[in-house]
Amino acid sequence: MWRRDYFNQTTTWKKNVYIGHRKYLLRHHPYRLQKKNFDGKQEHGNPPHPLSGEAIYFKLKEMIFSCGKKCGKNNNEGGNDYSKRRSNFFELPYWKNLHVRHCLDVMHIEKNVCMNIVGTLLDIPGKSKDGMNSRLDLVEMNIRPELAPMVTGNRTYIPAACYTLSREEKYRFCKTLSEIKVPEGYSSNIRSLLSLDDLKLNGLKSHGCHVLMQQLLPIAIRSILPKNVRYTISRLCFFFNAICAKSFSVSELDALQEDIVMTLCNLEKYFPPSLFIIMVHLVVHLVREVKLCGHVYLWWMYPFERYMKVLKSFVRNRNRPEGCIAEAQVYEEAVQFCSDFLSGLDPIGLGSLNSRKDKQTDRSLSAGTYVRPDMQ
């Protein structure tokens, strides 16, 4: 649930950008008084307080939501609507009492942050957040006049920013990633996704972005960017590395929250506002999510995505994919159940009998815990 006064709307792209991260700083932090480095205004506001489930429920309880789309132009300027519809989950008696109703998707947040930064550094068409429209937004906001487009004759030039890479630097960035050797099965083959001729990185999956963001990106940029930009991106990578760790100290979470707020404020200083889409803004809420839900690896999307690959392999008739998945799942569970009553046999696909006694691996989410029935 977002309030409209916590984000601005770019005038050229007509997209919502979330650039108000100075509200999360301490009251007397020097960044709050700076104008030119940010959005041209001093920041004296307080961070938004997250609404509880009961507060959201009572705000949406008496509202009437109409189905379909309205005709005419969509006026985003007026109103302070919290939502366009009421979730059906609020009909459950316990739903409004939950502190966390939907966990943040760390996997896709990390992927979007990675692709936005890499796409902007390499200036990949369609993925870069820097361009003519973003520079015109800076002119409209009356900030960073040194980055305004320059008109010379019939041509318009875009000045280089602190994050702009030359062709040689882009080549060194791609060359570094292509020459990095990792253990087998550690990550996807990034070298096959790189083009040293076009200097592009395309087709990177979620786990590839996970490895790139946490391990490889600080290595690739250590000699091609200014120190302040390189330091900011590296701190962002270290933040994802810290919250995705299998063990951490609860006493360090508050310091981690202060660090990510400072990192996002530094990103606002160096990168254009168009970089800060909703997925980038959600990074500031990850520490609160960790405090409420525990370790990230227990509730992120990787296990479900892997199991979805198994379910998709059950599809034989593309005209009826749901039926194929349902029937194959029933057959698999039935065979697995019947195999428990066959003594001395090793069912195909379930591993050896000894390995199934000692180790529970590669089991579906609905399989539960393996229990061998008593034959006597």
mmCIF file of C-alpha atoms in Angstrom:
data_model
loop_
_atom_site.group_PDB
_atom_site.id
_atom_site.type_symbol
_atom_site.label_atom_id
_atom_site.label_comp_id
_atom_site.label_asym_id
_atom_site.label_seq_id
_atom_site.Cartn_x
_atom_site.Cartn_y
_atom_site.Cartn_z
ATOM 1 C CA MET A 1 0.000 0.000 0.000
ATOM 2 C CA TRP A 2 1.614 3.235 -1.136
ATOM 3 C CA ARG A 3 0.640 6.835 -0.569
ATOM 4 C CA ARG A 4 0.962 9.212 -3.492
ATOM 5 C CA ASP A 5 3.016 11.792 -1.611
ATOM 6 C CA TYR A 6 5.836 9.299 -1.190
ATOM 7 C CA PHE A 7 6.752 9.176 -4.855
ATOM 8 C CA ASN A 8 6.981 11.533 -7.796
ATOM 9 C CA GLN A 9 5.870 11.110 -11.380
ATOM 10 C CA THR A 10 8.364 11.880 -14.110
ATOM 11 C CA THR A 11 7.005 14.360 -16.600
ATOM 12 C CA THR A 12 8.441 12.787 -19.742
ATOM 13 C CA TRP A 13 8.075 9.057 -19.149
ATOM 14 C CA LYS A 14 4.806 9.287 -17.160
ATOM 15 C CA LYS A 15 6.071 6.614 -14.794
ATOM 16 C CA ASN A 16 6.121 6.555 -11.018
ATOM 17 C CA VAL A 17 9.586 6.819 -9.499
ATOM 18 C CA TYR A 18 10.413 6.362 -5.812
ATOM 19 C CA ILE A 19 13.157 8.821 -4.904
ATOM 20 C CA GLY A 20 12.255 9.896 -1.357
ATOM 21 C CA HIS A 21 14.713 7.727 0.562
ATOM 22 C CA ARG A 22 16.143 10.654 2.546
ATOM 23 C CA LYS A 23 13.065 10.377 4.770
ATOM 24 C CA TYR A 24 14.585 7.239 6.272
ATOM 25 C CA LEU A 25 17.736 9.079 7.381
ATOM 26 C CA LEU A 26 18.288 10.509 10.839
ATOM 27 C CA ARG A 27 16.638 13.836 11.566
ATOM 28 C CA HIS A 28 19.855 15.912 11.458
ATOM 29 C CA HIS A 29 21.623 14.076 8.645
ATOM 30 C CA PRO A 30 23.380 16.510 6.245
ATOM 31 C CA TYR A 31 21.796 14.847 3.206
ATOM 32 C CA ARG A 32 18.391 16.184 4.273
ATOM 33 C CA LEU A 33 19.500 19.786 3.634
ATOM 34 C CA GLN A 34 21.101 19.198 0.243
ATOM 35 C CA LYS A 35 19.100 20.283 -2.811
ATOM 36 C CA LYS A 36 21.220 20.090 -5.957
ATOM 37 C CA ASN A 37 22.409 16.534 -5.382
ATOM 38 C CA PHE A 38 18.873 15.182 -5.056
ATOM 39 C CA ASP A 39 15.455 16.389 -6.239
ATOM 40 C CA GLY A 40 16.066 20.112 -5.705
ATOM 41 C CA LYS A 41 14.291 20.237 -2.342
ATOM 42 C CA GLN A 42 15.207 19.890 1.285
ATOM 43 C CA GLU A 43 13.775 16.865 3.040
ATOM 44 C CA HIS A 44 12.131 17.362 6.436
ATOM 45 C CA GLY A 45 9.562 14.577 6.318
ATOM 46 C CA ASN A 46 9.355 11.388 8.324
ATOM 47 C CA PRO A 47 9.493 7.866 6.914
ATOM 48 C CA PRO A 48 6.081 6.371 6.114
ATOM 49 C CA HIS A 49 4.708 4.083 8.776
ATOM 50 C CA PRO A 50 3.597 0.729 7.320
ATOM 51 C CA LEU A 51 -0.130 0.202 7.619
ATOM 52 C CA SER A 52 -1.321 -2.768 9.633
ATOM 53 C CA GLY A 53 -3.734 -5.318 8.257
ATOM 54 C CA GLU A 54 -6.600 -3.923 10.336
ATOM 55 C CA ALA A 55 -5.958 -0.366 9.106
ATOM 56 C CA ILE A 56 -6.014 -1.521 5.489
ATOM 57 C CA TYR A 57 -9.131 -3.592 6.104
ATOM 58 C CA PHE A 58 -11.122 -0.699 7.589
ATOM 59 C CA LYS A 59 -10.015 1.659 4.807
ATOM 60 C CA LEU A 60 -11.191 -0.754 2.127
ATOM 61 C CA LYS A 61 -14.195 -2.159 3.961
ATOM 62 C CA GLU A 62 -16.750 0.450 2.914
ATOM 63 C CA MET A 63 -15.323 1.183 -0.530
ATOM 64 C CA ILE A 64 -17.189 0.133 -3.647
ATOM 65 C CA PHE A 65 -14.992 -1.156 -6.438
ATOM 66 C CA SER A 66 -16.329 -1.378 -9.969
ATOM 67 C CA CYS A 67 -15.059 -3.969 -12.419
ATOM 68 C CA GLY A 68 -13.614 -3.057 -15.783
ATOM 69 C CA LYS A 69 -11.822 0.035 -17.011
ATOM 70 C CA LYS A 70 -13.084 3.584 -17.125
ATOM 71 C CA CYS A 71 -13.392 5.369 -20.431
ATOM 72 C CA GLY A 72 -11.409 8.504 -21.119
ATOM 73 C CA LYS A 73 -8.065 9.683 -19.861
ATOM 74 C CA ASN A 74 -6.695 8.311 -16.631
ATOM 75 C CA ASN A 75 -6.105 11.204 -14.282
ATOM 76 C CA ASN A 76 -3.310 10.220 -11.900
ATOM 77 C CA GLU A 77 -2.973 13.675 -10.422
ATOM 78 C CA GLY A 78 -6.107 13.699 -8.309
ATOM 79 C CA GLY A 79 -7.113 11.539 -5.414
ATOM 80 C CA ASN A 80 -5.136 9.630 -2.875
ATOM 81 C CA ASP A 81 -6.458 6.137 -3.501
ATOM 82 C CA TYR A 82 -4.753 3.291 -1.709
ATOM 83 C CA SER A 83 -5.928 0.507 -3.960
ATOM 84 C CA LYS A 84 -8.028 -0.124 -7.037
ATOM 85 C CA ARG A 85 -9.654 -3.221 -5.585
ATOM 86 C CA ARG A 86 -10.081 -5.109 -2.318
ATOM 87 C CA SER A 87 -8.294 -8.414 -2.058
ATOM 88 C CA ASN A 88 -10.511 -11.442 -1.511
ATOM 89 C CA PHE A 89 -8.079 -12.645 1.141
ATOM 90 C CA PHE A 90 -9.559 -10.066 3.529
ATOM 91 C CA GLU A 91 -12.663 -12.244 3.685
ATOM 92 C CA LEU A 92 -10.618 -14.704 5.734
ATOM 93 C CA PRO A 93 -11.150 -14.014 9.460
ATOM 94 C CA TYR A 94 -7.446 -14.064 10.315
ATOM 95 C CA TRP A 95 -6.065 -12.184 7.302
ATOM 96 C CA LYS A 96 -6.262 -8.679 8.765
ATOM 97 C CA ASN A 97 -4.390 -9.812 11.888
ATOM 98 C CA LEU A 98 -1.286 -10.957 10.014
ATOM 99 C CA HIS A 99 1.810 -8.767 10.277
ATOM 100 C CA VAL A 100 3.048 -9.989 6.884
ATOM 101 C CA ARG A 101 0.318 -10.851 4.417
ATOM 102 C CA HIS A 102 2.531 -11.232 1.362
ATOM 103 C CA CYS A 103 6.296 -11.771 1.549
ATOM 104 C CA LEU A 104 8.454 -9.621 -0.680
ATOM 105 C CA ASP A 105 9.894 -11.504 -3.631
ATOM 106 C CA VAL A 106 13.622 -11.171 -2.924
ATOM 107 C CA MET A 107 14.561 -13.216 -5.982
ATOM 108 C CA HIS A 108 12.890 -10.893 -8.480
ATOM 109 C CA ILE A 109 13.812 -7.751 -6.516
ATOM 110 C CA GLU A 110 17.463 -8.739 -6.758
ATOM 111 C CA LYS A 111 17.085 -9.578 -10.446
ATOM 112 C CA ASN A 112 15.451 -6.239 -11.293
ATOM 113 C CA VAL A 113 18.041 -4.249 -9.360
ATOM 114 C CA CYS A 114 20.851 -6.149 -11.073
ATOM 115 C CA MET A 115 19.446 -5.747 -14.587
ATOM 116 C CA ASN A 116 18.709 -2.038 -14.056
ATOM 117 C CA ILE A 117 22.263 -1.320 -12.933
ATOM 118 C CA VAL A 118 23.983 -3.521 -15.519
ATOM 119 C CA GLY A 119 21.684 -2.291 -18.295
ATOM 120 C CA THR A 120 22.421 1.326 -17.384
ATOM 121 C CA LEU A 121 26.178 0.777 -17.175
ATOM 122 C CA LEU A 122 26.353 -1.035 -20.522
ATOM 123 C CA ASP A 123 23.671 1.225 -22.072
ATOM 124 C CA ILE A 124 21.687 -1.769 -23.335
ATOM 125 C CA PRO A 125 18.713 -0.614 -25.459
ATOM 126 C CA GLY A 126 15.436 -1.296 -23.690
ATOM 127 C CA LYS A 127 17.142 -1.980 -20.345
ATOM 128 C CA SER A 128 19.072 1.233 -19.718
ATOM 129 C CA LYS A 129 17.470 3.753 -17.375
ATOM 130 C CA ASP A 130 19.522 6.594 -18.860
ATOM 131 C CA GLY A 131 18.618 8.302 -22.108
ATOM 132 C CA MET A 132 17.033 11.357 -23.653
ATOM 133 C CA ASN A 133 13.794 11.040 -21.688
ATOM 134 C CA SER A 134 15.559 10.676 -18.345
ATOM 135 C CA ARG A 135 17.760 13.702 -19.110
ATOM 136 C CA LEU A 136 14.685 15.762 -19.996
ATOM 137 C CA ASP A 137 13.266 14.783 -16.616
ATOM 138 C CA LEU A 138 16.342 16.293 -14.974
ATOM 139 C CA VAL A 139 15.760 19.506 -16.917
ATOM 140 C CA GLU A 140 12.116 19.548 -15.838
ATOM 141 C CA MET A 141 13.120 19.001 -12.203
ATOM 142 C CA ASN A 142 15.772 21.741 -12.531
ATOM 143 C CA ILE A 143 18.604 19.603 -11.172
ATOM 144 C CA ARG A 144 22.031 18.576 -12.503
ATOM 145 C CA PRO A 145 22.282 21.136 -15.325
ATOM 146 C CA GLU A 146 25.606 19.630 -16.424
ATOM 147 C CA LEU A 147 23.712 16.519 -17.609
ATOM 148 C CA ALA A 148 21.136 18.400 -19.691
ATOM 149 C CA PRO A 149 21.012 17.509 -23.424
ATOM 150 C CA MET A 150 23.135 19.772 -25.612
ATOM 151 C CA VAL A 151 21.870 20.875 -29.022
ATOM 152 C CA THR A 152 24.564 21.486 -31.640
ATOM 153 C CA GLY A 153 23.193 22.286 -35.060
ATOM 154 C CA ASN A 154 20.761 19.565 -36.031
ATOM 155 C CA ARG A 155 22.074 17.099 -33.481
ATOM 156 C CA THR A 156 21.420 16.597 -29.792
ATOM 157 C CA TYR A 157 24.165 15.235 -27.560
ATOM 158 C CA ILE A 158 23.813 13.686 -24.121
ATOM 159 C CA PRO A 159 26.722 14.583 -21.802
ATOM 160 C CA ALA A 160 28.530 11.755 -20.068
ATOM 161 C CA ALA A 161 27.530 11.106 -16.461
ATOM 162 C CA CYS A 162 29.623 9.630 -13.665
ATOM 163 C CA TYR A 163 28.258 6.158 -14.463
ATOM 164 C CA THR A 164 28.755 6.407 -18.238
ATOM 165 C CA LEU A 165 31.285 3.915 -19.593
ATOM 166 C CA SER A 166 33.368 4.307 -22.712
ATOM 167 C CA ARG A 167 33.502 1.498 -25.247
ATOM 168 C CA GLU A 168 36.866 0.382 -23.902
ATOM 169 C CA GLU A 169 35.527 0.268 -20.339
ATOM 170 C CA LYS A 170 32.474 -1.701 -21.463
ATOM 171 C CA TYR A 171 34.782 -4.166 -23.189
ATOM 172 C CA ARG A 172 36.854 -4.568 -20.022
ATOM 173 C CA PHE A 173 33.666 -5.101 -18.011
ATOM 174 C CA CYS A 174 32.402 -7.823 -20.357
ATOM 175 C CA LYS A 175 35.874 -9.344 -20.711
ATOM 176 C CA THR A 176 36.220 -9.651 -16.943
ATOM 177 C CA LEU A 177 32.894 -11.454 -16.627
ATOM 178 C CA SER A 178 33.695 -13.783 -19.527
ATOM 179 C CA GLU A 179 37.044 -14.840 -18.028
ATOM 180 C CA ILE A 180 35.814 -15.515 -14.488
ATOM 181 C CA LYS A 181 35.900 -19.234 -13.694
ATOM 182 C CA VAL A 182 33.544 -20.679 -11.108
ATOM 183 C CA PRO A 183 32.992 -24.260 -9.872
ATOM 184 C CA GLU A 184 30.740 -26.519 -11.884
ATOM 185 C CA GLY A 185 27.091 -25.909 -11.092
ATOM 186 C CA TYR A 186 27.845 -22.669 -9.248
ATOM 187 C CA SER A 187 26.057 -20.470 -11.789
ATOM 188 C CA SER A 188 24.968 -20.327 -15.396
ATOM 189 C CA ASN A 189 27.537 -19.887 -18.141
ATOM 190 C CA ILE A 190 27.698 -16.088 -18.218
ATOM 191 C CA ARG A 191 30.261 -16.221 -20.992
ATOM 192 C CA SER A 192 27.668 -17.637 -23.394
ATOM 193 C CA LEU A 193 25.328 -14.738 -22.583
ATOM 194 C CA LEU A 194 27.917 -12.029 -23.227
ATOM 195 C CA SER A 195 28.570 -10.465 -26.613
ATOM 196 C CA LEU A 196 32.020 -8.896 -26.839
ATOM 197 C CA ASP A 197 31.123 -7.441 -30.234
ATOM 198 C CA ASP A 198 27.901 -5.711 -29.190
ATOM 199 C CA LEU A 199 28.989 -5.354 -25.523
ATOM 200 C CA LYS A 200 25.655 -6.638 -24.225
ATOM 201 C CA LEU A 201 24.536 -9.075 -21.559
ATOM 202 C CA ASN A 202 21.244 -10.716 -22.489
ATOM 203 C CA GLY A 203 19.271 -13.739 -21.338
ATOM 204 C CA LEU A 204 20.465 -13.729 -17.726
ATOM 205 C CA LYS A 205 18.157 -15.729 -15.449
ATOM 206 C CA SER A 206 17.289 -15.037 -11.825
ATOM 207 C CA HIS A 207 20.034 -17.211 -10.343
ATOM 208 C CA GLY A 208 22.576 -15.713 -12.747
ATOM 209 C CA CYS A 209 21.612 -12.253 -11.502
ATOM 210 C CA HIS A 210 21.885 -13.570 -7.940
ATOM 211 C CA VAL A 211 25.487 -14.687 -8.480
ATOM 212 C CA LEU A 212 26.353 -11.570 -10.465
ATOM 213 C CA MET A 213 24.926 -9.242 -7.838
ATOM 214 C CA GLN A 214 26.490 -10.925 -4.829
ATOM 215 C CA GLN A 215 29.883 -12.058 -6.107
ATOM 216 C CA LEU A 216 30.885 -10.975 -9.611
ATOM 217 C CA LEU A 217 29.665 -7.392 -10.083
ATOM 218 C CA PRO A 218 32.015 -5.787 -7.489
ATOM 219 C CA ILE A 219 34.925 -7.517 -9.233
ATOM 220 C CA ALA A 220 33.884 -6.407 -12.717
ATOM 221 C CA ILE A 221 33.519 -2.697 -11.843
ATOM 222 C CA ARG A 222 36.516 -2.237 -9.565
ATOM 223 C CA SER A 223 38.678 -0.520 -12.225
ATOM 224 C CA ILE A 224 36.211 1.124 -14.619
ATOM 225 C CA LEU A 225 34.063 3.461 -12.504
ATOM 226 C CA PRO A 226 34.791 6.451 -10.259
ATOM 227 C CA LYS A 227 35.441 5.562 -6.659
ATOM 228 C CA ASN A 228 32.194 6.998 -5.293
ATOM 229 C CA VAL A 229 29.979 5.187 -7.825
ATOM 230 C CA ARG A 230 31.936 1.955 -7.485
ATOM 231 C CA TYR A 231 31.727 2.139 -3.707
ATOM 232 C CA THR A 232 27.947 2.687 -3.778
ATOM 233 C CA ILE A 233 27.257 -0.243 -6.107
ATOM 234 C CA SER A 234 29.560 -2.483 -4.073
ATOM 235 C CA ARG A 235 27.714 -1.592 -0.866
ATOM 236 C CA LEU A 236 24.447 -2.540 -2.542
ATOM 237 C CA CYS A 237 25.936 -5.904 -3.507
ATOM 238 C CA PHE A 238 27.220 -6.467 0.021
ATOM 239 C CA PHE A 239 23.731 -5.732 1.381
ATOM 240 C CA PHE A 240 22.155 -8.494 -0.708
ATOM 241 C CA ASN A 241 24.984 -10.793 0.308
ATOM 242 C CA ALA A 242 24.300 -10.071 3.984
ATOM 243 C CA ILE A 243 20.519 -10.554 4.010
ATOM 244 C CA CYS A 244 20.720 -13.747 1.920
ATOM 245 C CA ALA A 245 23.250 -15.347 4.254
ATOM 246 C CA LYS A 246 22.305 -18.529 6.097
ATOM 247 C CA SER A 247 23.359 -17.045 9.415
ATOM 248 C CA PHE A 248 23.469 -13.506 10.740
ATOM 249 C CA SER A 249 23.193 -11.683 14.033
ATOM 250 C CA VAL A 250 19.894 -10.019 14.878
ATOM 251 C CA SER A 251 21.789 -7.134 16.471
ATOM 252 C CA GLU A 252 23.286 -6.285 13.069
ATOM 253 C CA LEU A 253 19.956 -5.748 11.303
ATOM 254 C CA ASP A 254 19.521 -2.155 12.483
ATOM 255 C CA ALA A 255 22.977 -1.229 11.218
ATOM 256 C CA LEU A 256 22.169 -3.030 7.974
ATOM 257 C CA GLN A 257 19.010 -0.924 7.597
ATOM 258 C CA GLU A 258 20.968 2.299 8.081
ATOM 259 C CA ASP A 259 23.523 1.135 5.546
ATOM 260 C CA ILE A 260 20.979 0.369 2.812
ATOM 261 C CA VAL A 261 19.210 3.706 3.347
ATOM 262 C CA MET A 262 22.531 5.493 2.919
ATOM 263 C CA THR A 263 23.279 3.406 -0.169
ATOM 264 C CA LEU A 264 19.951 4.256 -1.807
ATOM 265 C CA CYS A 265 20.499 7.949 -1.071
ATOM 266 C CA ASN A 266 23.899 7.765 -2.753
ATOM 267 C CA LEU A 267 22.301 6.062 -5.748
ATOM 268 C CA GLU A 268 19.897 9.006 -5.957
ATOM 269 C CA LYS A 269 22.889 11.349 -6.117
ATOM 270 C CA TYR A 270 24.597 9.595 -9.006
ATOM 271 C CA PHE A 271 21.873 7.891 -11.070
ATOM 272 C CA PRO A 272 18.799 9.403 -12.777
ATOM 273 C CA PRO A 273 15.379 9.216 -11.082
ATOM 274 C CA SER A 274 14.147 6.786 -13.745
ATOM 275 C CA LEU A 275 16.307 4.067 -12.129
ATOM 276 C CA PHE A 276 14.154 4.005 -8.998
ATOM 277 C CA ILE A 277 11.227 1.854 -10.003
ATOM 278 C CA ILE A 278 9.126 0.111 -7.374
ATOM 279 C CA MET A 279 11.379 -2.976 -7.315
ATOM 280 C CA VAL A 280 14.398 -0.815 -6.444
ATOM 281 C CA HIS A 281 12.443 0.990 -3.743
ATOM 282 C CA LEU A 282 11.375 -2.292 -2.109
ATOM 283 C CA VAL A 283 14.999 -2.894 -1.120
ATOM 284 C CA VAL A 284 14.541 -0.469 1.771
ATOM 285 C CA HIS A 285 11.842 -2.749 3.262
ATOM 286 C CA LEU A 286 13.788 -6.012 3.114
ATOM 287 C CA VAL A 287 15.343 -5.665 6.569
ATOM 288 C CA ARG A 288 11.910 -5.257 8.162
ATOM 289 C CA GLU A 289 10.785 -8.348 6.267
ATOM 290 C CA VAL A 290 13.769 -10.294 7.603
ATOM 291 C CA LYS A 291 12.914 -9.262 11.169
ATOM 292 C CA LEU A 292 9.372 -10.572 10.778
ATOM 293 C CA CYS A 293 9.914 -13.663 8.605
ATOM 294 C CA GLY A 294 13.431 -14.847 9.410
ATOM 295 C CA HIS A 295 16.144 -15.936 7.008
ATOM 296 C CA VAL A 296 15.572 -15.042 3.374
ATOM 297 C CA TYR A 297 16.461 -18.490 2.054
ATOM 298 C CA LEU A 298 13.450 -19.929 3.910
ATOM 299 C CA TRP A 299 10.852 -17.852 2.021
ATOM 300 C CA TRP A 300 12.317 -16.748 -1.282
ATOM 301 C CA MET A 301 11.105 -18.091 -4.620
ATOM 302 C CA TYR A 302 13.941 -20.368 -5.742
ATOM 303 C CA PRO A 303 12.471 -23.668 -4.368
ATOM 304 C CA PHE A 304 9.094 -22.913 -5.923
ATOM 305 C CA GLU A 305 10.636 -21.987 -9.267
ATOM 306 C CA ARG A 306 12.602 -25.240 -9.296
ATOM 307 C CA TYR A 307 9.477 -27.224 -8.516
ATOM 308 C CA MET A 308 7.561 -25.374 -11.225
ATOM 309 C CA LYS A 309 10.132 -26.678 -13.696
ATOM 310 C CA VAL A 310 9.291 -30.211 -12.548
ATOM 311 C CA LEU A 311 5.574 -29.576 -12.998
ATOM 312 C CA LYS A 312 6.080 -28.095 -16.456
ATOM 313 C CA SER A 313 7.929 -31.238 -17.494
ATOM 314 C CA PHE A 314 4.701 -33.196 -16.890
ATOM 315 C CA VAL A 315 2.927 -31.395 -19.728
ATOM 316 C CA ARG A 316 2.398 -33.643 -22.747
ATOM 317 C CA ASN A 317 -0.678 -32.008 -24.237
ATOM 318 C CA ARG A 318 -0.128 -28.267 -24.510
ATOM 319 C CA ASN A 319 -3.838 -27.763 -25.053
ATOM 320 C CA ARG A 320 -4.552 -29.093 -21.528
ATOM 321 C CA PRO A 321 -1.489 -28.253 -19.404
ATOM 322 C CA GLU A 322 -3.316 -28.185 -16.043
ATOM 323 C CA GLY A 323 -4.837 -31.618 -16.598
ATOM 324 C CA CYS A 324 -1.468 -33.107 -17.544
ATOM 325 C CA ILE A 325 0.152 -31.704 -14.415
ATOM 326 C CA ALA A 326 -2.664 -32.940 -12.150
ATOM 327 C CA GLU A 327 -2.683 -36.471 -13.561
ATOM 328 C CA ALA A 328 1.107 -36.810 -13.546
ATOM 329 C CA GLN A 329 1.284 -35.582 -9.954
ATOM 330 C CA VAL A 330 -1.311 -38.145 -8.855
ATOM 331 C CA TYR A 331 0.563 -40.929 -10.677
ATOM 332 C CA GLU A 332 3.875 -39.924 -9.105
ATOM 333 C CA GLU A 333 2.507 -39.827 -5.570
ATOM 334 C CA ALA A 334 0.657 -43.136 -6.075
ATOM 335 C CA VAL A 335 3.778 -44.896 -7.343
ATOM 336 C CA GLN A 336 5.841 -43.429 -4.534
ATOM 337 C CA PHE A 337 3.279 -44.590 -1.950
ATOM 338 C CA CYS A 338 3.050 -48.122 -3.383
ATOM 339 C CA SER A 339 6.832 -48.450 -3.582
ATOM 340 C CA ASP A 340 7.046 -48.105 0.199
ATOM 341 C CA PHE A 341 5.324 -51.490 0.565
ATOM 342 C CA LEU A 342 7.741 -53.300 -1.778
ATOM 343 C CA SER A 343 10.554 -54.546 0.432
ATOM 344 C CA GLY A 344 14.024 -55.030 -0.980
ATOM 345 C CA LEU A 345 13.388 -53.103 -4.192
ATOM 346 C CA ASP A 346 14.809 -49.799 -5.365
ATOM 347 C CA PRO A 347 12.116 -47.855 -7.233
ATOM 348 C CA ILE A 348 13.304 -46.015 -10.326
ATOM 349 C CA GLY A 349 13.632 -42.290 -9.783
ATOM 350 C CA LEU A 350 13.557 -42.397 -5.973
ATOM 351 C CA GLY A 351 17.182 -43.286 -5.343
ATOM 352 C CA SER A 352 18.579 -46.308 -3.584
ATOM 353 C CA LEU A 353 16.941 -47.706 -0.475
ATOM 354 C CA ASN A 354 19.867 -46.804 1.780
ATOM 355 C CA SER A 355 20.079 -43.249 0.496
ATOM 356 C CA ARG A 356 16.368 -42.695 1.110
ATOM 357 C CA LYS A 357 16.765 -43.787 4.716
ATOM 358 C CA ASP A 358 19.553 -41.355 5.500
ATOM 359 C CA LYS A 359 18.983 -38.420 3.183
ATOM 360 C CA GLN A 360 15.832 -36.587 2.118
ATOM 361 C CA THR A 361 16.723 -34.799 -1.124
ATOM 362 C CA ASP A 362 14.998 -33.959 -4.387
ATOM 363 C CA ARG A 363 11.534 -34.438 -2.927
ATOM 364 C CA SER A 364 8.497 -32.489 -4.059
ATOM 365 C CA LEU A 365 6.942 -29.867 -1.821
ATOM 366 C CA SER A 366 3.867 -32.027 -1.214
ATOM 367 C CA ALA A 367 5.787 -35.233 -0.519
ATOM 368 C CA GLY A 368 6.312 -34.501 3.173
ATOM 369 C CA THR A 369 8.721 -36.551 5.284
ATOM 370 C CA TYR A 370 9.656 -40.063 4.240
ATOM 371 C CA VAL A 371 8.310 -42.683 6.647
ATOM 372 C CA ARG A 372 8.744 -46.384 5.985
ATOM 373 C CA PRO A 373 5.643 -48.311 7.131
ATOM 374 C CA ASP A 374 5.907 -51.195 9.546
ATOM 375 C CA MET A 375 5.485 -54.428 7.545
ATOM 376 C CA GLN A 376 4.724 -56.563 10.611
#
